[in-house]
Tab-separated table of C-alpha atoms in Angstrom:
chain	number	residue	atom	x	y	z
A	1	UNK	CA	0.477	59.552	21.152
A	2	UNK	CA	0.377	56.690	19.934
A	3	UNK	CA	1.849	53.759	21.855
A	4	UNK	CA	5.570	52.581	20.123
A	5	UNK	CA	6.443	56.340	20.439
A	6	UNK	CA	5.772	57.451	23.505
A	7	UNK	CA	7.947	53.810	25.035
A	8	UNK	CA	10.539	55.446	22.051
A	9	UNK	CA	9.790	57.814	24.280
A	10	UNK	CA	10.520	56.313	27.423
A	11	UNK	CA	13.492	54.154	25.540
A	12	UNK	CA	15.029	57.454	24.238
A	13	UNK	CA	15.505	58.335	28.165
A	14	UNK	CA	16.338	55.698	29.930
A	15	UNK	CA	18.961	55.137	27.390
A	16	UNK	CA	20.288	59.161	27.610
A	17	UNK	CA	19.659	58.625	32.268
A	18	UNK	CA	21.169	55.425	32.213
A	19	UNK	CA	22.896	53.841	29.346
A	20	UNK	CA	23.647	50.257	27.683
A	21	UNK	CA	23.548	47.742	30.794
A	22	UNK	CA	25.922	44.945	30.604
A	23	UNK	CA	24.396	42.354	31.696
A	24	UNK	CA	24.383	38.019	30.198
A	25	UNK	CA	21.303	38.727	29.108
A	26	UNK	CA	20.860	41.211	27.016
A	27	UNK	CA	18.923	41.222	24.109
A	28	UNK	CA	21.980	41.763	21.704
A	29	UNK	CA	24.549	39.476	23.578
A	30	UNK	CA	21.278	36.994	23.509
A	31	UNK	CA	20.966	37.536	19.573
A	32	UNK	CA	24.464	36.921	19.366
A	33	UNK	CA	24.805	34.310	21.271
A	34	UNK	CA	21.690	32.284	18.932
A	35	UNK	CA	23.616	33.231	15.061
A	36	UNK	CA	26.986	32.085	16.346
A	37	UNK	CA	24.736	28.559	17.347
A	38	UNK	CA	23.257	29.197	14.057
A	39	UNK	CA	25.452	29.695	12.201
A	40	UNK	CA	26.920	26.802	13.581
A	41	UNK	CA	24.156	23.920	12.285
A	42	UNK	CA	23.724	26.308	9.225
A	43	UNK	CA	26.799	25.085	8.058
A	44	UNK	CA	27.422	21.202	9.414
A	45	UNK	CA	23.680	21.623	7.359
A	46	UNK	CA	24.390	23.368	3.605
A	47	UNK	CA	28.596	23.282	3.944
A	48	UNK	CA	29.482	19.932	5.203
A	49	UNK	CA	27.913	17.678	3.246
A	50	UNK	CA	30.764	14.943	2.106
A	51	UNK	CA	31.525	13.612	-1.493
A	52	UNK	CA	30.442	17.430	-2.363
A	53	UNK	CA	32.320	20.616	-3.349
A	54	UNK	CA	31.652	23.693	-1.477
A	55	UNK	CA	30.361	25.598	-4.258
A	56	UNK	CA	30.345	30.510	-3.821
A	57	UNK	CA	26.849	29.774	-5.156
A	58	UNK	CA	25.851	27.018	-1.613
A	59	UNK	CA	27.346	29.541	0.320
A	60	UNK	CA	26.184	32.566	-0.042
A	61	UNK	CA	22.332	30.207	-0.608
A	62	UNK	CA	23.930	29.366	3.015
A	63	UNK	CA	23.719	32.656	3.781
A	64	UNK	CA	20.659	33.791	3.027
A	65	UNK	CA	18.449	30.978	4.864
A	66	UNK	CA	21.514	31.967	7.982
A	67	UNK	CA	20.065	35.924	7.221
A	68	UNK	CA	16.123	34.490	6.987
A	69	UNK	CA	16.350	32.049	10.256
A	70	UNK	CA	18.005	35.011	12.451
A	71	UNK	CA	15.156	37.620	11.392
A	72	UNK	CA	12.462	35.601	11.994
A	73	UNK	CA	13.523	33.591	15.679
A	74	UNK	CA	14.722	37.591	16.877
A	75	UNK	CA	11.368	39.743	15.392
A	76	UNK	CA	9.182	36.417	16.053
A	77	UNK	CA	9.825	36.415	19.438
A	78	UNK	CA	10.286	40.518	19.956
A	79	UNK	CA	6.282	40.224	18.562
A	80	UNK	CA	5.506	36.773	19.784
A	81	UNK	CA	6.368	39.012	23.391
A	82	UNK	CA	5.116	42.018	23.004
A	83	UNK	CA	1.515	40.121	22.555
A	84	UNK	CA	1.259	38.245	24.489
A	85	UNK	CA	2.210	41.720	27.467
A	86	UNK	CA	-0.210	43.017	25.477
A	87	UNK	CA	-3.044	40.066	26.823
A	88	UNK	CA	-2.003	40.854	29.472
A	89	UNK	CA	-2.313	44.455	30.359
A	90	UNK	CA	-2.031	47.624	28.247
A	91	UNK	CA	0.541	49.071	31.101
A	92	UNK	CA	2.845	45.526	30.865
A	93	UNK	CA	2.320	45.995	27.052
A	94	UNK	CA	4.290	49.901	27.247
A	95	UNK	CA	6.822	49.145	29.771
A	96	UNK	CA	8.418	45.720	27.561
A	97	UNK	CA	7.705	48.003	24.557
A	98	UNK	CA	9.994	50.796	26.738
A	99	UNK	CA	12.476	48.538	27.678
A	100	UNK	CA	12.895	47.145	24.130
A	101	UNK	CA	13.424	49.949	22.987
A	102	UNK	CA	15.895	51.454	25.973
A	103	UNK	CA	18.086	48.174	24.449
A	104	UNK	CA	18.381	48.835	21.060
A	105	UNK	CA	20.288	52.040	21.844
A	106	UNK	CA	23.234	52.983	22.920
A	107	UNK	CA	23.573	56.548	23.302
A	108	UNK	CA	25.170	56.775	26.984
A	109	UNK	CA	27.040	53.553	26.248
A	110	UNK	CA	29.523	54.640	22.260
A	111	UNK	CA	30.222	58.459	24.595
A	112	UNK	CA	31.183	56.055	28.399
A	113	UNK	CA	33.096	54.069	26.196
A	114	UNK	CA	34.596	57.197	24.313
A	115	UNK	CA	35.311	59.437	26.678
A	116	UNK	CA	37.039	55.511	28.739
A	117	UNK	CA	39.730	56.282	26.021
A	118	UNK	CA	40.022	59.600	25.793
A	119	UNK	CA	40.194	59.103	29.669
A	120	UNK	CA	43.863	57.724	29.453
A	121	UNK	CA	45.223	58.582	26.223
A	122	UNK	CA	44.838	62.991	28.237
A	123	UNK	CA	46.847	60.057	31.176
A	124	UNK	CA	49.631	59.634	28.345
A	125	UNK	CA	48.941	55.387	29.196
A	126	UNK	CA	49.021	54.310	25.641
A	127	UNK	CA	48.390	51.136	26.722
A	128	UNK	CA	45.608	51.416	28.623
A	129	UNK	CA	43.661	53.695	25.913
A	130	UNK	CA	44.780	50.804	23.040
A	131	UNK	CA	42.875	48.619	25.937
A	132	UNK	CA	39.969	50.593	25.922
A	133	UNK	CA	39.304	51.337	21.995
A	134	UNK	CA	39.264	48.085	21.416
A	135	UNK	CA	36.388	47.059	23.649
A	136	UNK	CA	34.178	49.593	20.583
A	137	UNK	CA	36.705	48.424	17.037
A	138	UNK	CA	37.231	45.203	15.774
A	139	UNK	CA	40.744	46.560	14.566
A	140	UNK	CA	43.439	45.363	16.092
A	141	UNK	CA	45.383	47.720	18.667
A	142	UNK	CA	48.369	46.323	19.886
A	143	UNK	CA	50.341	48.491	17.898
A	144	UNK	CA	48.223	51.667	17.006
A	145	UNK	CA	49.363	55.073	18.293
A	146	UNK	CA	48.033	57.614	20.638
A	147	UNK	CA	46.649	59.506	18.025
A	148	UNK	CA	45.530	56.416	15.513
A	149	UNK	CA	43.959	55.690	18.371
A	150	UNK	CA	42.309	59.046	19.000
A	151	UNK	CA	41.897	58.424	15.407
A	152	UNK	CA	40.005	55.093	16.296
A	153	UNK	CA	38.364	56.149	18.992
A	154	UNK	CA	36.763	59.716	16.937
A	155	UNK	CA	35.185	57.088	13.878
A	156	UNK	CA	33.844	54.927	15.590
A	157	UNK	CA	31.768	56.974	17.339
A	158	UNK	CA	30.819	59.317	13.630
A	159	UNK	CA	30.045	55.175	11.942
A	160	UNK	CA	27.767	53.905	15.205
A	161	UNK	CA	26.299	57.551	15.038
A	162	UNK	CA	24.325	55.722	11.673
A	163	UNK	CA	24.619	51.798	13.702
A	164	UNK	CA	24.088	52.447	17.347
A	165	UNK	CA	21.377	55.988	17.125
A	166	UNK	CA	19.610	56.973	14.090
A	167	UNK	CA	18.913	54.175	12.806
A	168	UNK	CA	17.384	52.124	15.027
A	169	UNK	CA	15.576	55.115	16.020
A	170	UNK	CA	14.415	55.015	12.730
A	171	UNK	CA	12.927	51.510	11.816
A	172	UNK	CA	12.187	51.953	15.921
A	173	UNK	CA	9.344	54.838	15.394
A	174	UNK	CA	7.820	53.978	12.091
A	175	UNK	CA	7.707	49.830	12.682
A	176	UNK	CA	7.663	49.664	16.874
A	177	UNK	CA	10.105	47.831	19.524
A	178	UNK	CA	9.966	45.384	16.881
A	179	UNK	CA	11.319	46.787	14.289
A	180	UNK	CA	14.230	48.203	16.177
A	181	UNK	CA	15.057	44.587	17.459
A	182	UNK	CA	15.333	43.113	12.827
A	183	UNK	CA	17.440	46.455	12.178
A	184	UNK	CA	19.706	45.266	15.396
A	185	UNK	CA	19.414	41.234	14.847
A	186	UNK	CA	20.821	42.175	11.200
A	187	UNK	CA	23.122	45.129	12.575
A	188	UNK	CA	24.629	42.664	14.922
A	189	UNK	CA	25.205	39.450	12.024
A	190	UNK	CA	27.326	42.318	10.053
A	191	UNK	CA	29.769	42.891	12.604
A	192	UNK	CA	29.995	39.145	12.953
A	193	UNK	CA	29.982	37.977	9.594
A	194	UNK	CA	29.915	40.743	7.574
A	195	UNK	CA	34.070	40.097	6.343
A	196	UNK	CA	35.335	40.471	3.115
A	197	UNK	CA	37.853	37.258	4.375
A	198	UNK	CA	38.271	33.754	3.285
A	199	UNK	CA	35.523	32.133	5.827
A	200	UNK	CA	33.093	35.099	4.856
A	201	UNK	CA	33.622	36.966	1.791
A	202	UNK	CA	30.625	34.242	0.642
A	203	UNK	CA	28.688	32.347	3.637
A	204	UNK	CA	28.632	36.970	4.783
A	205	UNK	CA	27.086	38.399	2.307
A	206	UNK	CA	23.743	38.278	2.209
A	207	UNK	CA	24.255	40.075	5.699
A	208	UNK	CA	26.022	42.220	5.184
A	209	UNK	CA	24.112	43.326	1.523
A	210	UNK	CA	20.527	43.756	4.017
A	211	UNK	CA	22.307	45.911	6.232
A	212	UNK	CA	23.629	48.230	3.644
A	213	UNK	CA	20.227	48.730	2.419
A	214	UNK	CA	18.633	48.805	5.772
A	215	UNK	CA	20.994	51.693	6.671
A	216	UNK	CA	20.654	53.251	3.651
A	217	UNK	CA	18.273	56.047	4.732
A	218	UNK	CA	19.552	56.470	8.638
A	219	UNK	CA	22.920	57.086	7.099
A	220	UNK	CA	21.957	59.699	4.968
A	221	UNK	CA	20.288	60.789	8.003
A	222	UNK	CA	22.664	61.676	10.288
A	223	UNK	CA	24.687	62.863	8.294
A	224	UNK	CA	22.293	65.596	7.884
A	225	UNK	CA	21.414	65.142	11.364
A	226	UNK	CA	25.536	66.670	12.694
A	227	UNK	CA	26.001	68.733	9.905
A	228	UNK	CA	22.892	70.369	11.698
A	229	UNK	CA	24.271	69.978	14.618
A	230	UNK	CA	27.778	70.592	13.815
A	231	UNK	CA	25.043	75.321	13.870
A	232	UNK	CA	24.202	73.551	16.905
A	233	UNK	CA	27.951	73.735	18.879
A	234	UNK	CA	29.244	75.861	15.910
A	235	UNK	CA	31.575	73.821	13.899
A	236	UNK	CA	32.449	74.563	10.600
A	237	UNK	CA	29.241	73.010	8.219
A	238	UNK	CA	29.842	74.749	5.837
A	239	UNK	CA	33.884	72.801	4.941
A	240	UNK	CA	31.466	69.549	7.061
A	241	UNK	CA	28.683	69.633	3.830
A	242	UNK	CA	32.100	69.875	1.604
A	243	UNK	CA	33.977	66.889	2.825
A	244	UNK	CA	30.357	64.789	3.044
A	245	UNK	CA	29.834	65.966	-0.758
A	246	UNK	CA	33.602	65.675	-1.542
A	247	UNK	CA	35.131	61.676	0.225
A	248	UNK	CA	31.188	60.878	1.069
A	249	UNK	CA	31.567	57.350	-1.131
A	250	UNK	CA	35.102	56.688	-1.067
A	251	UNK	CA	34.712	54.128	1.594
A	252	UNK	CA	33.767	50.294	0.768
A	253	UNK	CA	30.099	51.028	3.010
A	254	UNK	CA	28.152	52.573	1.055
A	255	UNK	CA	27.054	54.325	4.267
A	256	UNK	CA	29.222	54.341	7.393
A	257	UNK	CA	31.260	57.686	5.069
A	258	UNK	CA	28.172	59.755	5.322
A	259	UNK	CA	28.596	60.578	8.643
A	260	UNK	CA	31.996	59.691	9.013
A	261	UNK	CA	32.854	62.574	5.937
A	262	UNK	CA	30.693	65.613	7.930
A	263	UNK	CA	32.681	64.627	11.464
A	264	UNK	CA	35.959	64.989	9.161
A	265	UNK	CA	35.351	67.508	8.090
A	266	UNK	CA	33.899	68.983	10.645
A	267	UNK	CA	36.585	68.838	13.132
A	268	UNK	CA	39.351	69.913	9.977
A	269	UNK	CA	41.348	66.211	10.053
A	270	UNK	CA	41.907	63.093	8.021
A	271	UNK	CA	39.308	59.676	8.741
A	272	UNK	CA	40.116	55.498	7.695
A	273	UNK	CA	43.051	54.933	6.093
A	274	UNK	CA	44.474	50.936	5.835
A	275	UNK	CA	43.706	49.237	9.022
A	276	UNK	CA	44.349	45.859	10.514
A	277	UNK	CA	41.973	42.893	11.271
A	278	UNK	CA	43.247	39.246	12.617
A	279	UNK	CA	46.574	40.387	11.930
A	280	UNK	CA	46.347	40.834	8.497
A	281	UNK	CA	46.941	44.837	6.422
A	282	UNK	CA	42.928	46.309	4.371
A	283	UNK	CA	44.122	48.945	2.272
A	284	UNK	CA	41.414	52.034	2.632
A	285	UNK	CA	41.613	55.292	1.208
A	286	UNK	CA	41.473	58.338	3.828
A	287	UNK	CA	38.062	60.691	4.527
A	288	UNK	CA	39.501	64.381	4.998
A	289	UNK	CA	41.720	67.080	4.930
A	290	UNK	CA	44.511	66.403	7.207
A	291	UNK	CA	44.634	70.533	8.724
A	292	UNK	CA	46.318	68.968	11.930
A	293	UNK	CA	46.269	65.939	13.673
A	294	UNK	CA	44.192	64.127	14.979
A	295	UNK	CA	43.777	64.495	19.418
A	296	UNK	CA	41.819	63.461	22.471
A	297	UNK	CA	39.721	66.703	22.273
A	298	UNK	CA	38.368	65.184	18.955
A	299	UNK	CA	36.814	62.512	21.281
A	300	UNK	CA	35.485	65.181	22.901
A	301	UNK	CA	33.904	67.209	19.526
A	302	UNK	CA	32.723	64.221	18.004
A	303	UNK	CA	30.624	62.718	21.848
A	304	UNK	CA	28.787	66.277	21.669
A	305	UNK	CA	27.942	65.086	17.427
A	306	UNK	CA	26.888	62.525	18.449
A	307	UNK	CA	24.281	63.622	21.226
A	308	UNK	CA	23.017	66.808	20.291
A	309	UNK	CA	22.834	64.778	16.681
A	310	UNK	CA	20.065	61.821	18.889
A	311	UNK	CA	18.004	64.439	20.458
A	312	UNK	CA	18.271	66.009	16.992
A	313	UNK	CA	16.613	62.551	15.547
A	314	UNK	CA	14.654	61.843	18.284
A	315	UNK	CA	12.418	64.412	18.611
A	316	UNK	CA	12.438	64.412	14.909
A	317	UNK	CA	11.068	61.003	14.196
A	318	UNK	CA	8.349	60.984	17.148
A	319	UNK	CA	6.745	64.223	16.203
A	320	UNK	CA	6.851	63.142	12.002
A	321	UNK	CA	5.984	59.656	12.677
A	322	UNK	CA	3.275	61.127	15.203
A	323	UNK	CA	1.481	63.945	12.389
A	324	UNK	CA	2.190	61.469	9.574
A	325	UNK	CA	0.008	58.872	11.498
A	326	UNK	CA	-2.289	62.031	12.803
A	327	UNK	CA	-2.459	63.070	8.777
A	328	UNK	CA	-3.881	59.718	7.655
A	329	UNK	CA	-6.520	58.870	10.904
């Protein structure tokens, strides 16, 4: 088996067992710091020239330069570190690749963070549940009801089945640890500047569009995996498929609705709807049929779907890439 696939398997097992570690120099934290610094620098260079009007076109161009710079730095640093590790010894290279793969995944951490919401809801602590869910979403949570908190947690797990699990697995299987780094750089940029507000509508467009592109295949693959997981967990596969076919494109995102629709159908609930971001109400369509209210137990069920689909995805991608490489030797 190729070294990068062995490293991916090791990284997946590490994440499954220990979860994503929280520390100041985590690669995603470093990406976030880089994104903030480069945004400030590129805005000052491209968009603050005196006596010159800032146009939509200039903001879009500046955003494109920003995206290229972030990808170049993140991917370049990852490639250089792996190259140097390989010069030292193949074992050092394998260990570094495994650690990178491990930290690009967040299966257990996504489950653990959403479980905190579940436990607070079960205890009836609405304020603490709001605080817990605010740690995993970008929306305003201080006015959410018990049902809305549960729904928000379910939506987050459903959407991040792609972003935090299947897409990183996909890109690391095909392009190695550097592929995972580049993907997470794009995804982190989208989460930080991919908003349709005054500040980022044009500057963040390149990041948002690129995120849509790189998630296009993984999101649909994740949806298929979730439907297979429904069969393993004795959830209604036909209903999951029906809502997937009907509602997967009602969201403004071409990708997030894929997995959210499957989960909504499997649970028999309605997801999405209007939400507040930074004090501003955003009107959103709904996904699924409101056969019943979303409950705290739905968080447990959607986490089971997450774990089964992640396992299936890891097995299929690793064995599939291995088979393809053997085929073309």
